[in-house]
């Protein structure tokens, strides 16, 4: 598939871009271009292009607006010292988007086209990739039902797009442990549901819990397993790990309700490389709490593309603070190694990097 490149008639000047990159924030500024590929039941994927960024004309009956038939991905482009730009394990994102698409009855996109869409967009907007520590160009591929039809069935017209947004440190500044609210009123996913798919509806359903968390002075929500009492699953958009004092790394197993993070699988690999024993299994809040009290659990962290690895400080369960750890050595070491690989300062021994331009 050939991407047609339609340059922005009035792209931001070098100075405007520099002003934005001086304090990029997260998800508020967008580059000059967007990559697009259209799909219809009749013609399949076609009309691949990079075009000026701007509002989308959508029929008010477009089914995504009513039935939320959509999936998305999140990844980053990193500027290396030699000026080249890389992304991290894009084949994994391509495969996961297709897995999400299958669950949401959307068409699969060829993995090569997915990767090419990133290459073309980042090539058009390479001036937008920030180079400061912890900074990157956040890439957001997404696919949604555009067909104007209110009947309930999978759409016959779909659009795939990629937008890009320069990103600073997700939780802002230094590596500060976050406070996490344990959601008792809401669940994120249930067996057979859409928890394994990266789809907007999961996030929509988590927002009220997130609001509760903020009201309680927490930054994020920990969701529990709806079937097994007190078993932990994940945060709204990050996977969770615990570190023990005898060299084990614990994380909830993938049961079909947890989103399989690419950061999660990379952390597992890097931990094994370091000789840690990785246990993917059911973990309860009680185990976390007693483990922290007895000194067996020494560190807790959450991970995902946006924030990379963030130490978990306190877990707030109603009136109780049930576990409290600081930023540990293992958390810090794995974080540094992962960031080093992504930014080109640590050897990429697993072949995770993909050059975009
Ligand atoms: C995207 C996401 C993650 C993290 O996945 P990464 O590939 O590591 O960015 C974790 N949980 C949920 C619910 C997510 O949507």
PDB file of N, CA and C in Angstrom, residues 186-222:
ATOM      1  N   UNK A 186     -16.456  -0.234  41.652  1.00  0.00           N
ATOM      2  CA  UNK A 186     -16.498  -0.464  40.198  1.00  0.00           C
ATOM      3  C   UNK A 186     -15.474  -1.518  39.784  1.00  0.00           C
ATOM      4  N   UNK A 187     -15.818  -2.290  38.752  1.00  0.00           N
ATOM      5  CA  UNK A 187     -14.823  -3.183  38.167  1.00  0.00           C
ATOM      6  C   UNK A 187     -14.504  -2.692  36.757  1.00  0.00           C
ATOM      7  N   UNK A 188     -13.318  -3.057  36.282  1.00  0.00           N
ATOM      8  CA  UNK A 188     -12.902  -2.635  34.947  1.00  0.00           C
ATOM      9  C   UNK A 188     -13.322  -3.640  33.889  1.00  0.00           C
ATOM     10  N   UNK A 189     -13.262  -4.929  34.267  1.00  0.00           N
ATOM     11  CA  UNK A 189     -13.466  -5.977  33.265  1.00  0.00           C
ATOM     12  C   UNK A 189     -13.969  -7.241  33.939  1.00  0.00           C
ATOM     13  N   UNK A 190     -14.614  -8.070  33.162  1.00  0.00           N
ATOM     14  CA  UNK A 190     -15.076  -9.365  33.653  1.00  0.00           C
ATOM     15  C   UNK A 190     -14.780 -10.412  32.581  1.00  0.00           C
ATOM     16  N   UNK A 191     -14.715 -11.688  32.961  1.00  0.00           N
ATOM     17  CA  UNK A 191     -14.424 -12.728  31.967  1.00  0.00           C
ATOM     18  C   UNK A 191     -15.403 -12.655  30.790  1.00  0.00           C
ATOM     19  N   UNK A 192     -14.853 -12.741  29.588  1.00  0.00           N
ATOM     20  CA  UNK A 192     -15.701 -12.659  28.399  1.00  0.00           C
ATOM     21  C   UNK A 192     -15.991 -11.238  27.966  1.00  0.00           C
ATOM     22  N   UNK A 193     -15.632 -10.278  28.786  1.00  0.00           N
ATOM     23  CA  UNK A 193     -15.872  -8.870  28.464  1.00  0.00           C
ATOM     24  C   UNK A 193     -14.783  -8.312  27.568  1.00  0.00           C
ATOM     25  N   UNK A 194     -14.564  -7.002  27.663  1.00  0.00           N
ATOM     26  CA  UNK A 194     -13.639  -6.365  26.726  1.00  0.00           C
ATOM     27  C   UNK A 194     -12.317  -5.951  27.382  1.00  0.00           C
ATOM     28  N   UNK A 195     -12.065  -6.476  28.572  1.00  0.00           N
ATOM     29  CA  UNK A 195     -10.850  -6.082  29.302  1.00  0.00           C
ATOM     30  C   UNK A 195      -9.555  -6.315  28.559  1.00  0.00           C
ATOM     31  N   UNK A 196      -9.514  -7.355  27.709  1.00  0.00           N
ATOM     32  CA  UNK A 196      -8.281  -7.636  26.959  1.00  0.00           C
ATOM     33  C   UNK A 196      -8.094  -6.718  25.759  1.00  0.00           C
ATOM     34  N   UNK A 197      -9.151  -6.019  25.381  1.00  0.00           N
ATOM     35  CA  UNK A 197      -9.052  -5.139  24.208  1.00  0.00           C
ATOM     36  C   UNK A 197      -8.695  -3.728  24.650  1.00  0.00           C
ATOM     37  N   UNK A 198      -7.857  -3.065  23.856  1.00  0.00           N
ATOM     38  CA  UNK A 198      -7.554  -1.674  24.167  1.00  0.00           C
ATOM     39  C   UNK A 198      -8.621  -0.850  23.459  1.00  0.00           C
ATOM     40  N   UNK A 199      -9.706  -0.608  24.170  1.00  0.00           N
ATOM     41  CA  UNK A 199     -10.857   0.052  23.573  1.00  0.00           C
ATOM     42  C   UNK A 199     -11.361   1.157  24.504  1.00  0.00           C
ATOM     43  N   UNK A 200     -11.825   2.235  23.902  1.00  0.00           N
ATOM     44  CA  UNK A 200     -12.196   3.419  24.662  1.00  0.00           C
ATOM     45  C   UNK A 200     -13.219   3.168  25.749  1.00  0.00           C
ATOM     46  N   UNK A 201     -14.151   2.249  25.494  1.00  0.00           N
ATOM     47  CA  UNK A 201     -15.204   1.982  26.469  1.00  0.00           C
ATOM     48  C   UNK A 201     -14.666   1.548  27.820  1.00  0.00           C
ATOM     49  N   UNK A 202     -13.572   0.816  27.819  1.00  0.00           N
ATOM     50  CA  UNK A 202     -12.973   0.416  29.103  1.00  0.00           C
ATOM     51  C   UNK A 202     -12.548   1.648  29.891  1.00  0.00           C
ATOM     52  N   UNK A 203     -12.062   2.622  29.156  1.00  0.00           N
ATOM     53  CA  UNK A 203     -11.610   3.858  29.820  1.00  0.00           C
ATOM     54  C   UNK A 203     -12.811   4.684  30.278  1.00  0.00           C
ATOM     55  N   UNK A 204     -13.830   4.762  29.427  1.00  0.00           N
ATOM     56  CA  UNK A 204     -15.036   5.506  29.812  1.00  0.00           C
ATOM     57  C   UNK A 204     -15.588   4.934  31.120  1.00  0.00           C
ATOM     58  N   UNK A 205     -15.592   3.604  31.202  1.00  0.00           N
ATOM     59  CA  UNK A 205     -16.117   2.953  32.395  1.00  0.00           C
ATOM     60  C   UNK A 205     -15.248   3.137  33.625  1.00  0.00           C
ATOM     61  N   UNK A 206     -13.989   3.523  33.415  1.00  0.00           N
ATOM     62  CA  UNK A 206     -13.089   3.663  34.565  1.00  0.00           C
ATOM     63  C   UNK A 206     -13.047   5.093  35.099  1.00  0.00           C
ATOM     64  N   UNK A 207     -13.642   6.033  34.364  1.00  0.00           N
ATOM     65  CA  UNK A 207     -13.456   7.444  34.730  1.00  0.00           C
ATOM     66  C   UNK A 207     -14.101   7.811  36.059  1.00  0.00           C
ATOM     67  N   UNK A 208     -15.252   7.217  36.351  1.00  0.00           N
ATOM     68  CA  UNK A 208     -15.929   7.562  37.603  1.00  0.00           C
ATOM     69  C   UNK A 208     -15.116   7.039  38.783  1.00  0.00           C
ATOM     70  N   UNK A 209     -14.465   5.891  38.594  1.00  0.00           N
ATOM     71  CA  UNK A 209     -13.583   5.358  39.638  1.00  0.00           C
ATOM     72  C   UNK A 209     -12.352   6.249  39.784  1.00  0.00           C
ATOM     73  N   UNK A 210     -11.861   6.722  38.649  1.00  0.00           N
ATOM     74  CA  UNK A 210     -10.705   7.618  38.658  1.00  0.00           C
ATOM     75  C   UNK A 210     -11.043   8.925  39.393  1.00  0.00           C
ATOM     76  N   UNK A 211     -12.288   9.384  39.190  1.00  0.00           N
ATOM     77  CA  UNK A 211     -12.735  10.604  39.869  1.00  0.00           C
ATOM     78  C   UNK A 211     -12.760  10.406  41.383  1.00  0.00           C
ATOM     79  N   UNK A 212     -13.260   9.227  41.779  1.00  0.00           N
ATOM     80  CA  UNK A 212     -13.272   8.872  43.198  1.00  0.00           C
ATOM     81  C   UNK A 212     -11.850   8.907  43.755  1.00  0.00           C
ATOM     82  N   UNK A 213     -10.930   8.339  42.987  1.00  0.00           N
ATOM     83  CA  UNK A 213      -9.532   8.275  43.417  1.00  0.00           C
ATOM     84  C   UNK A 213      -8.989   9.683  43.658  1.00  0.00           C
ATOM     85  N   UNK A 214      -9.260  10.571  42.707  1.00  0.00           N
ATOM     86  CA  UNK A 214      -8.753  11.938  42.826  1.00  0.00           C
ATOM     87  C   UNK A 214      -9.365  12.627  44.050  1.00  0.00           C
ATOM     88  N   UNK A 215     -10.661  12.377  44.268  1.00  0.00           N
ATOM     89  CA  UNK A 215     -11.324  12.941  45.454  1.00  0.00           C
ATOM     90  C   UNK A 215     -10.653  12.481  46.734  1.00  0.00           C
ATOM     91  N   UNK A 216     -10.068  11.291  46.704  1.00  0.00           N
ATOM     92  CA  UNK A 216      -9.409  10.741  47.898  1.00  0.00           C
ATOM     93  C   UNK A 216      -7.912  11.039  47.914  1.00  0.00           C
ATOM     94  N   UNK A 217      -7.500  11.924  47.046  1.00  0.00           N
ATOM     95  CA  UNK A 217      -6.088  12.311  47.048  1.00  0.00           C
ATOM     96  C   UNK A 217      -5.165  11.298  46.390  1.00  0.00           C
ATOM     97  N   UNK A 218      -5.723  10.459  45.526  1.00  0.00           N
ATOM     98  CA  UNK A 218      -4.904   9.461  44.826  1.00  0.00           C
ATOM     99  C   UNK A 218      -4.790   9.828  43.347  1.00  0.00           C
ATOM    100  N   UNK A 219      -3.771   9.277  42.678  1.00  0.00           N
ATOM    101  CA  UNK A 219      -3.589   9.598  41.254  1.00  0.00           C
ATOM    102  C   UNK A 219      -4.198   8.562  40.333  1.00  0.00           C
ATOM    103  N   UNK A 220      -4.301   7.320  40.808  1.00  0.00           N
ATOM    104  CA  UNK A 220      -4.741   6.239  39.934  1.00  0.00           C
ATOM    105  C   UNK A 220      -5.617   5.263  40.709  1.00  0.00           C
ATOM    106  N   UNK A 221      -6.277   4.380  39.945  1.00  0.00           N
ATOM    107  CA  UNK A 221      -7.172   3.393  40.535  1.00  0.00           C
ATOM    108  C   UNK A 221      -6.609   1.993  40.338  1.00  0.00           C
ATOM    109  N   UNK A 222      -6.708   1.166  41.353  1.00  0.00           N
ATOM    110  CA  UNK A 222      -6.401  -0.250  41.205  1.00  0.00           C
ATOM    111  C   UNK A 222      -7.731  -0.992  41.132  1.00  0.00           C
TER     112      UNK A 222
END
